[in-house]
Amino acid sequence: MLFPLAAQAQSFTPPMDQQIVFSGNFGEIRADHYHGGLDFKTGGTVGKVVRALADGYISRIQVNSGSGLVLTVTFPDGWSAAYRHLSAFMEPIASRVKAWQYEHQSWEMELRPQPDEYPVKAGEQIALSGNTGYSMGPHLHLDIFNPEGEYIDPLPFFIEKVRDRTAPKVEGFKIYAAPGEGMINGKQADKTVPLNAKEPIEVWGRIGVGIRAYDYMDGNHNKYGVKYVTLSVDSVEVFKSTVDRFAYEENRYINSWCDGQYMKSFIDPGNKLRMLEALNGQQGWITIDEERPYHLHYTLSDALDNTTEVDLVLQGKKQDISPLEVEKEDILHYDRRNVLQRPGLQLVVPRGALYTDVYLHYGLRDKDSLAYIYRLTDEAVKLHTGAELQIGLRTMPVADKSKYHIVRIGKDGRKSSVGGTFEDGFLKARILQLGTFTAEIDTVPPVIKPVEQQTWAKNGKVTLKADDRETGISSYTATIDGEWALLGKPNSVNNNLVLELDPEHVKKGIQHELVVTVTDGCGNKTTQRFKFIW
Ligand SMILES: [Zn+2]
């Protein structure tokens, strides 16, 4: 076994009483991150008992819109476990959380108790499962961290209680031609290839391969991430991925390793993800320089050693390699700091932000008098750390400088605000991907709508929806009968603002006045009043 605690794994109590079934596993490919833990199914309902895995103490208590109600238990050897999306804490923690929220007038909260405050025993009930935070349905998310604070695959700790004889399944491949160095079927473009493709794929030069595959478990239809992938070419291993641990700072490397749902079997030079290993001295790229078939062989396994093997043949066929046609000043280098200056635009990409060299396809379009539309790249290029983008304003029709913001324009024309502050004629924002950008004005305040107001009294719960099309909701606050109200966002998928009416704070049997104020990313505010009897 890989980890020191694994020796104690037999004594790890499962976090839930029912048969272990997962709706998600460790390392699944998600937007900008790996899924950091296991999702335990809770039978489609909330309120299931959640238990401590081992003796330890509650070291962290959080409420936030990302993970909802969260408890972290630290074990004596420095390992810890985080339980997310809970519906309720136990007493006395539940009362302490509520008191903190009223005292600090904030639904979002965090406490770090001392080791002697809330000791727990293995198997002790510590919370109820739920569907809070960014959660698509009721489940328990469990993370396990090693003493260094890295995310560790929790599955080995429960392996004896998991039923699974189903191996991963491969859906297809993607072949990559290195820019200026490789060709696929006469073109220098990536090509997707189905499993058991009939057409031969003729390649030449420097070629990379990616694979789309999922793991499955017995008795359900969920798709999981694949723990082990190995690629060999003509029986020589060239690449290996082992999805078993990552540090928080490594999370965005998923944008380099994965191309959508394809896991690449070569490593970008700026990708330092430790779960990947190239074994051929070429970072997993394959050199095709002979006119013959190249036999690629993939082996994919899950944590229980259920294994799938698939073959892919690439036909080496001499082709003229198209040279790279890009101006020197349009190359952003992965191994240095890049500064791009164009009329009305400055981009600073720090060293460590790029996974590989990026070839800009710079273009400028006139939109209106406010700012130009700047195309940096055709496709979105994700960055590992932020880059600083400045866009000059050509006119300022609105005097209030806080109303300007930078937007990224997607390929489908959809705009998303990246915020920005105004300084010396320029709007400045931190961006996490390259693409197409311009500046806009937001003077439109958010909209607040009651949700099923006729049910508020009956359910003892106020539900509202707040929306802002331009820059999004940045903050919200409410009072009821003139007192601060505990309005929160219990589920950030439905995005509702919810106030549980609490007889400790709201007098029953009378008419109440609720005043809600919502602010958007450019400081535009909407205040709305609601009268109801409860
Ligand atoms: Zn999860």
Short mmCIF file of C-alpha atoms in Angstrom, two decimals, residues 134-346:
data_model
loop_
_atom_site.label_atom_id
_atom_site.label_comp_id
_atom_site.label_asym_id
_atom_site.label_seq_id
_atom_site.Cartn_x
_atom_site.Cartn_y
_atom_site.Cartn_z
CA TYR A 134 -22.58 23.23 -5.43
CA SER A 135 -24.45 19.92 -5.38
CA MET A 136 -26.62 18.44 -8.14
CA GLY A 137 -28.52 16.15 -5.79
CA PRO A 138 -28.35 14.60 -2.30
CA HIS A 139 -24.99 12.92 -1.60
CA LEU A 140 -22.06 12.98 0.80
CA HIS A 141 -18.74 14.21 -0.54
CA LEU A 142 -15.74 12.92 1.42
CA ASP A 143 -12.20 14.22 0.97
CA ILE A 144 -9.20 12.65 2.65
CA PHE A 145 -6.06 14.74 3.13
CA ASN A 146 -2.60 13.54 4.10
CA PRO A 147 -0.56 15.45 6.71
CA GLU A 148 0.79 17.68 3.90
CA GLY A 149 -2.79 18.70 3.06
CA GLU A 150 -2.84 16.92 -0.30
CA TYR A 151 -6.02 15.34 -1.65
CA ILE A 152 -5.66 11.55 -1.47
CA ASP A 153 -7.92 9.01 -3.16
CA PRO A 154 -10.13 7.79 -0.27
CA LEU A 155 -11.25 4.59 -2.03
CA PRO A 156 -8.37 2.35 -0.83
CA PHE A 157 -9.54 3.03 2.74
CA PHE A 158 -12.94 1.46 2.03
CA ILE A 159 -11.89 -1.07 -0.58
CA GLU A 160 -13.16 -4.12 1.33
CA LYS A 161 -16.65 -2.66 1.46
CA VAL A 162 -16.81 -1.78 -2.27
CA ARG A 163 -18.37 -4.20 -4.73
CA ASP A 164 -16.88 -3.76 -8.17
CA ARG A 165 -15.89 -6.19 -10.88
CA THR A 166 -16.47 -3.79 -13.78
CA ALA A 167 -13.43 -2.61 -15.73
CA PRO A 168 -13.05 0.81 -17.38
CA LYS A 169 -14.47 1.24 -20.90
CA VAL A 170 -12.77 3.12 -23.73
CA GLU A 171 -14.92 5.40 -25.90
CA GLY A 172 -12.34 6.73 -28.35
CA PHE A 173 -9.02 8.37 -29.07
CA LYS A 174 -7.70 11.71 -30.21
CA ILE A 175 -4.52 12.04 -32.24
CA TYR A 176 -2.47 15.24 -32.03
CA ALA A 177 0.06 16.62 -34.52
CA ALA A 178 2.77 18.72 -32.87
CA PRO A 179 2.55 22.23 -34.44
CA GLY A 180 5.12 22.44 -37.25
CA GLU A 181 6.43 18.94 -36.49
CA GLY A 182 3.72 16.37 -37.23
CA MET A 183 1.00 15.45 -39.73
CA ILE A 184 -2.17 13.33 -39.57
CA ASN A 185 -3.81 12.17 -42.84
CA GLY A 186 -2.19 15.04 -44.74
CA LYS A 187 -3.23 17.74 -42.27
CA GLN A 188 -1.74 19.45 -39.30
CA ALA A 189 -4.92 19.21 -37.23
CA ASP A 190 -5.99 17.06 -34.29
CA LYS A 191 -8.20 14.12 -35.18
CA THR A 192 -10.68 12.15 -33.09
CA VAL A 193 -10.72 8.41 -33.77
CA PRO A 194 -13.48 6.02 -32.64
CA LEU A 195 -12.69 2.76 -30.90
CA ASN A 196 -12.06 0.02 -33.51
CA ALA A 197 -11.76 2.54 -36.34
CA LYS A 198 -11.82 0.92 -39.81
CA GLU A 199 -10.04 3.72 -41.70
CA PRO A 200 -6.24 3.68 -41.39
CA ILE A 201 -4.72 6.76 -39.74
CA GLU A 202 -1.62 7.90 -41.58
CA VAL A 203 0.79 9.87 -39.45
CA TRP A 204 4.25 11.35 -39.76
CA GLY A 205 6.60 13.27 -37.48
CA ARG A 206 5.81 14.16 -33.87
CA ILE A 207 2.47 12.70 -32.79
CA GLY A 208 0.60 12.64 -29.48
CA VAL A 209 -2.36 10.48 -28.45
CA GLY A 210 -5.23 11.00 -26.01
CA ILE A 211 -7.90 8.59 -24.79
CA ARG A 212 -11.50 9.07 -23.64
CA ALA A 213 -12.49 6.42 -21.14
CA TYR A 214 -14.58 6.00 -18.01
CA ASP A 215 -14.68 3.53 -15.19
CA TYR A 216 -17.92 1.88 -14.05
CA MET A 217 -18.96 -0.01 -10.95
CA ASP A 218 -21.32 -2.93 -10.45
CA GLY A 219 -25.02 -2.26 -10.22
CA ASN A 220 -25.32 1.33 -11.45
CA HIS A 221 -24.79 3.46 -14.52
CA ASN A 222 -22.55 6.18 -13.09
CA LYS A 223 -19.40 7.09 -14.96
CA TYR A 224 -16.19 7.43 -12.98
CA GLY A 225 -12.67 8.63 -13.64
CA VAL A 226 -10.03 6.04 -14.57
CA LYS A 227 -7.35 5.54 -11.94
CA TYR A 228 -4.55 3.98 -13.99
CA VAL A 229 -3.77 4.51 -17.69
CA THR A 230 -0.65 3.15 -19.41
CA LEU A 231 0.30 3.61 -23.06
CA SER A 232 2.91 1.53 -24.79
CA VAL A 233 4.11 1.83 -28.37
CA ASP A 234 5.48 -1.35 -29.99
CA SER A 235 5.57 -2.92 -26.50
CA VAL A 236 7.60 -0.08 -24.94
CA GLU A 237 5.86 1.93 -22.21
CA VAL A 238 5.78 5.64 -23.04
CA PHE A 239 3.26 7.15 -20.63
CA LYS A 240 1.50 6.40 -17.36
CA SER A 241 -1.08 8.24 -15.26
CA THR A 242 -1.92 7.32 -11.69
CA VAL A 243 -4.76 9.36 -10.30
CA ASP A 244 -4.11 8.98 -6.59
CA ARG A 245 -3.19 12.36 -5.09
CA PHE A 246 -2.76 16.03 -5.87
CA ALA A 247 -2.06 19.26 -4.05
CA TYR A 248 -4.60 22.07 -4.28
CA GLU A 249 -2.17 24.11 -6.43
CA GLU A 250 -2.02 21.24 -8.94
CA ASN A 251 -5.75 21.21 -9.57
CA ARG A 252 -5.78 23.45 -12.65
CA TYR A 253 -3.20 21.22 -14.41
CA ILE A 254 -6.28 19.27 -15.45
CA ASN A 255 -6.63 21.94 -18.15
CA SER A 256 -3.30 20.82 -19.56
CA TRP A 257 -3.63 17.07 -19.16
CA CYS A 258 -7.23 16.86 -20.35
CA ASP A 259 -8.55 18.14 -23.63
CA GLY A 260 -12.25 18.15 -22.84
CA GLN A 261 -12.85 14.53 -21.78
CA TYR A 262 -9.71 13.21 -23.51
CA MET A 263 -6.82 12.32 -21.22
CA LYS A 264 -3.65 13.10 -23.13
CA SER A 265 -0.86 10.53 -23.05
CA PHE A 266 1.80 13.19 -23.44
CA ILE A 267 2.78 15.95 -21.05
CA ASP A 268 2.89 19.66 -21.86
CA PRO A 269 6.26 21.16 -20.86
CA GLY A 270 4.62 23.50 -18.31
CA ASN A 271 2.57 20.75 -16.68
CA LYS A 272 4.07 19.70 -13.32
CA LEU A 273 1.24 17.38 -12.29
CA ARG A 274 2.85 14.54 -10.33
CA MET A 275 0.17 12.02 -11.30
CA LEU A 276 1.60 11.90 -14.85
CA GLU A 277 4.77 10.14 -15.90
CA ALA A 278 6.40 10.03 -19.33
CA LEU A 279 8.80 7.15 -19.85
CA ASN A 280 10.19 7.72 -23.35
CA GLY A 281 12.33 10.84 -22.92
CA GLN A 282 9.93 12.74 -25.20
CA GLN A 283 7.25 13.63 -22.66
CA GLY A 284 5.05 10.92 -24.19
CA TRP A 285 5.16 12.33 -27.73
CA ILE A 286 5.81 9.64 -30.34
CA THR A 287 8.21 10.06 -33.27
CA ILE A 288 6.89 8.43 -36.44
CA ASP A 289 9.76 8.26 -38.92
CA GLU A 290 9.33 4.85 -40.56
CA GLU A 291 6.75 3.76 -43.12
CA ARG A 292 5.25 0.92 -41.10
CA PRO A 293 2.39 0.28 -38.66
CA TYR A 294 2.99 1.51 -35.08
CA HIS A 295 1.17 -0.61 -32.51
CA LEU A 296 -0.22 1.40 -29.61
CA HIS A 297 -1.56 -0.48 -26.61
CA TYR A 298 -3.52 1.02 -23.73
CA THR A 299 -4.04 -0.62 -20.34
CA LEU A 300 -6.65 0.95 -18.06
CA SER A 301 -7.38 -0.22 -14.52
CA ASP A 302 -9.48 0.85 -11.57
CA ALA A 303 -8.57 0.81 -7.86
CA LEU A 304 -9.73 -2.82 -7.59
CA ASP A 305 -7.52 -3.93 -10.48
CA ASN A 306 -10.35 -4.49 -12.99
CA THR A 307 -8.47 -4.01 -16.26
CA THR A 308 -9.24 -3.20 -19.90
CA GLU A 309 -6.75 -3.42 -22.78
CA VAL A 310 -7.24 -1.78 -26.16
CA ASP A 311 -5.14 -1.44 -29.31
CA LEU A 312 -4.75 1.38 -31.77
CA VAL A 313 -2.67 1.14 -34.95
CA LEU A 314 -1.13 4.25 -36.52
CA GLN A 315 0.29 3.84 -40.00
CA GLY A 316 3.62 5.61 -40.53
CA LYS A 317 3.34 7.32 -43.94
CA LYS A 318 5.70 9.98 -45.21
CA GLN A 319 3.96 13.37 -45.61
CA ASP A 320 5.30 16.89 -46.12
CA ILE A 321 5.16 18.60 -42.76
CA SER A 322 3.54 22.03 -42.95
CA PRO A 323 5.80 24.61 -41.34
CA LEU A 324 4.46 26.67 -38.48
CA GLU A 325 3.27 30.00 -39.81
CA VAL A 326 3.35 32.36 -36.89
CA GLU A 327 5.08 35.71 -36.36
CA LYS A 328 7.69 35.76 -33.62
CA GLU A 329 5.83 38.43 -31.67
CA ASP A 330 2.66 36.28 -31.68
CA ILE A 331 4.29 33.49 -29.65
CA LEU A 332 3.77 33.40 -25.89
CA HIS A 333 6.49 31.24 -24.35
CA TYR A 334 5.60 28.86 -21.54
CA ASP A 335 9.02 29.18 -19.87
CA ARG A 336 9.13 32.94 -19.41
CA ARG A 337 7.14 36.06 -18.58
CA ASN A 338 5.37 37.42 -21.65
CA VAL A 339 4.30 41.02 -22.20
CA LEU A 340 2.09 41.79 -25.18
CA GLN A 341 1.49 45.41 -26.07
CA ARG A 342 -0.93 46.50 -28.77
CA PRO A 343 -2.86 49.76 -29.26
CA GLY A 344 -5.13 50.08 -26.24
CA LEU A 345 -4.14 46.66 -24.86
CA GLN A 346 -1.55 45.22 -22.52
#
